[in-house]
Amino acid sequence: MAWFVWLLIAGVLGAAEFFTLTLVFGLLAGAAVVAAVVAGVGVGVLGQLVALGVAAAAGLLVVRPIAMRHMEQQPVTREGSDALVGRRAEVMQEVTATHGLIKLSGEEWSARAFDESLVIPVGALVDVMEIEGATAIVYPRELLP
């Protein structure tokens, strides 16, 4: 079989992958490209079919499971208020177990202390431990006097 026939088959399989997004047709298209290369160097039809089978098996049995596992993982980036957890803030109004005010990412947020026995003074730097609704739960970066 001529190498351009394998490239035509690879193109058709690539188009099928575009519409299905299963990664199966894309890997088979890659295997067809391998067969085209083998045909281009002058190997016979049997060698081309063996190359196609080996490349397809390697893609479907090795590459696809790894790719699917990576596609199922959640993104590392955090969005919204979750992105504020772990950030540093400055106390604008004394923070206690029940109330307070901090400046976080250029905005004023209501806050309360993570440790209910702490009273964090104005000007202290704190870390945001979690966000509950519109309230930041904070802990001082340094030991308080």
GROMACS .gro file of C-alpha atoms in nm:
model
  145
    1MET     CA    1   0.000   0.000   0.000
    2ALA     CA    2   0.134   0.346  -0.083
    3TRP     CA    3   0.234   0.583   0.198
    4PHE     CA    4  -0.016   0.851   0.089
    5VAL     CA    5  -0.304   0.603   0.139
    6TRP     CA    6  -0.195   0.563   0.502
    7LEU     CA    7  -0.183   0.942   0.539
    8LEU     CA    8  -0.534   0.966   0.395
    9ILE     CA    9  -0.652   0.703   0.649
   10ALA     CA   10  -0.476   0.898   0.925
   11GLY     CA   11  -0.657   1.215   0.817
   12VAL     CA   12  -0.996   1.043   0.824
   13LEU     CA   13  -0.925   0.896   1.168
   14GLY     CA   14  -0.804   1.236   1.290
   15ALA     CA   15  -1.129   1.394   1.174
   16ALA     CA   16  -1.326   1.122   1.353
   17GLU     CA   17  -1.128   1.199   1.672
   18PHE     CA   18  -1.217   1.566   1.636
   19PHE     CA   19  -1.586   1.480   1.656
   20THR     CA   20  -1.571   1.207   1.923
   21LEU     CA   21  -1.290   1.322   2.159
   22THR     CA   22  -1.238   0.965   2.283
   23LEU     CA   23  -0.863   0.957   2.208
   24VAL     CA   24  -0.914   0.622   2.032
   25PHE     CA   25  -0.934   0.752   1.677
   26GLY     CA   26  -0.649   0.994   1.740
   27LEU     CA   27  -0.419   0.713   1.853
   28LEU     CA   28  -0.524   0.503   1.554
   29ALA     CA   29  -0.445   0.802   1.332
   30GLY     CA   30  -0.098   0.811   1.486
   31ALA     CA   31  -0.060   0.441   1.415
   32ALA     CA   32  -0.159   0.505   1.053
   33VAL     CA   33   0.113   0.772   1.032
   34VAL     CA   34   0.365   0.512   1.159
   35ALA     CA   35   0.244   0.276   0.886
   36ALA     CA   36   0.288   0.557   0.631
   37VAL     CA   37   0.649   0.606   0.743
   38VAL     CA   38   0.714   0.232   0.718
   39ALA     CA   39   0.557   0.230   0.371
   40GLY     CA   40   0.769   0.531   0.276
   41VAL     CA   41   1.094   0.346   0.350
   42GLY     CA   42   0.986   0.061   0.123
   43VAL     CA   43   0.860  -0.211   0.359
   44GLY     CA   44   0.591  -0.437   0.217
   45VAL     CA   45   0.222  -0.450   0.305
   46LEU     CA   46   0.271  -0.715   0.574
   47GLY     CA   47   0.534  -0.500   0.748
   48GLN     CA   48   0.306  -0.197   0.723
   49LEU     CA   49   0.020  -0.388   0.887
   50VAL     CA   50   0.250  -0.514   1.163
   51ALA     CA   51   0.372  -0.157   1.225
   52LEU     CA   52   0.012  -0.037   1.232
   53GLY     CA   53  -0.086  -0.310   1.480
   54VAL     CA   54   0.212  -0.251   1.710
   55ALA     CA   55   0.165   0.127   1.713
   56ALA     CA   56  -0.210   0.096   1.767
   57ALA     CA   57  -0.165  -0.154   2.051
   58ALA     CA   58   0.099   0.063   2.217
   59GLY     CA   59  -0.123   0.368   2.190
   60LEU     CA   60  -0.441   0.204   2.312
   61LEU     CA   61  -0.286  -0.009   2.587
   62VAL     CA   62  -0.017   0.229   2.717
   63VAL     CA   63  -0.078   0.589   2.614
   64ARG     CA   64  -0.458   0.609   2.640
   65PRO     CA   65  -0.489   0.490   3.005
   66ILE     CA   66  -0.221   0.740   3.112
   67ALA     CA   67  -0.386   1.023   2.919
   68MET     CA   68  -0.731   0.941   3.057
   69ARG     CA   69  -0.594   0.939   3.412
   70HIS     CA   70  -0.446   1.285   3.358
   71MET     CA   71  -0.767   1.417   3.206
   72GLU     CA   72  -0.969   1.305   3.512
   73GLN     CA   73  -0.753   1.500   3.759
   74GLN     CA   74  -0.892   1.823   3.897
   75PRO     CA   75  -0.710   2.140   3.800
   76VAL     CA   76  -0.457   2.272   4.048
   77THR     CA   77  -0.577   2.631   4.028
   78ARG     CA   78  -0.828   2.753   4.282
   79GLU     CA   79  -1.094   3.009   4.200
   80GLY     CA   80  -1.313   3.253   4.387
   81SER     CA   81  -1.284   3.268   4.762
   82ASP     CA   82  -1.091   2.938   4.767
   83ALA     CA   83  -0.800   3.122   4.605
   84LEU     CA   84  -0.776   3.347   4.913
   85VAL     CA   85  -0.702   3.063   5.155
   86GLY     CA   86  -0.336   3.075   5.254
   87ARG     CA   87  -0.294   3.444   5.163
   88ARG     CA   88  -0.159   3.710   5.395
   89ALA     CA   89  -0.377   3.995   5.522
   90GLU     CA   90  -0.347   4.294   5.753
   91VAL     CA   91  -0.577   4.353   6.050
   92MET     CA   92  -0.774   4.679   6.009
   93GLN     CA   93  -0.997   4.638   6.316
   94GLU     CA   94  -0.919   4.412   6.612
   95VAL     CA   95  -0.999   4.047   6.534
   96THR     CA   96  -1.153   3.825   6.801
   97ALA     CA   97  -1.342   3.498   6.802
   98THR     CA   98  -1.662   3.678   6.699
   99HIS     CA   99  -1.570   3.980   6.485
  100GLY     CA  100  -1.299   4.185   6.319
  101LEU     CA  101  -1.192   4.341   5.990
  102ILE     CA  102  -0.892   4.267   5.766
  103LYS     CA  103  -0.753   4.397   5.437
  104LEU     CA  104  -0.720   4.099   5.202
  105SER     CA  105  -0.616   4.134   4.837
  106GLY     CA  106  -0.700   4.505   4.843
  107GLU     CA  107  -1.050   4.450   4.986
  108GLU     CA  108  -1.188   4.473   5.337
  109TRP     CA  109  -1.320   4.144   5.472
  110SER     CA  110  -1.496   4.060   5.794
  111ALA     CA  111  -1.284   3.822   5.995
  112ARG     CA  112  -1.266   3.617   6.308
  113ALA     CA  113  -0.981   3.440   6.482
  114PHE     CA  114  -0.911   3.074   6.412
  115ASP     CA  115  -0.810   3.030   6.777
  116GLU     CA  116  -1.105   3.157   6.981
  117SER     CA  117  -0.880   3.262   7.269
  118LEU     CA  118  -0.679   3.507   7.057
  119VAL     CA  119  -0.731   3.881   7.019
  120ILE     CA  120  -0.535   4.002   6.718
  121PRO     CA  121  -0.448   4.375   6.730
  122VAL     CA  122  -0.473   4.634   6.450
  123GLY     CA  123  -0.174   4.625   6.215
  124ALA     CA  124  -0.087   4.259   6.276
  125LEU     CA  125  -0.028   4.033   5.977
  126VAL     CA  126  -0.243   3.722   5.958
  127ASP     CA  127  -0.280   3.416   5.737
  128VAL     CA  128  -0.621   3.324   5.600
  129MET     CA  129  -0.692   2.969   5.716
  130GLU     CA  130  -1.037   2.933   5.556
  131ILE     CA  131  -1.331   3.130   5.419
  132GLU     CA  132  -1.681   3.085   5.561
  133GLY     CA  133  -1.930   3.278   5.354
  134ALA     CA  134  -1.804   3.637   5.360
  135THR     CA  135  -1.588   3.590   5.671
  136ALA     CA  136  -1.219   3.505   5.669
  137ILE     CA  137  -1.095   3.281   5.947
  138VAL     CA  138  -0.743   3.403   6.029
  139TYR     CA  139  -0.441   3.318   6.242
  140PRO     CA  140  -0.154   3.556   6.326
  141ARG     CA  141   0.173   3.514   6.133
  142GLU     CA  142   0.380   3.594   6.441
  143LEU     CA  143   0.337   3.523   6.809
  144LEU     CA  144   0.127   3.785   6.987
  145PRO     CA  145   0.247   3.948   7.311
   0.00000   0.00000   0.00000
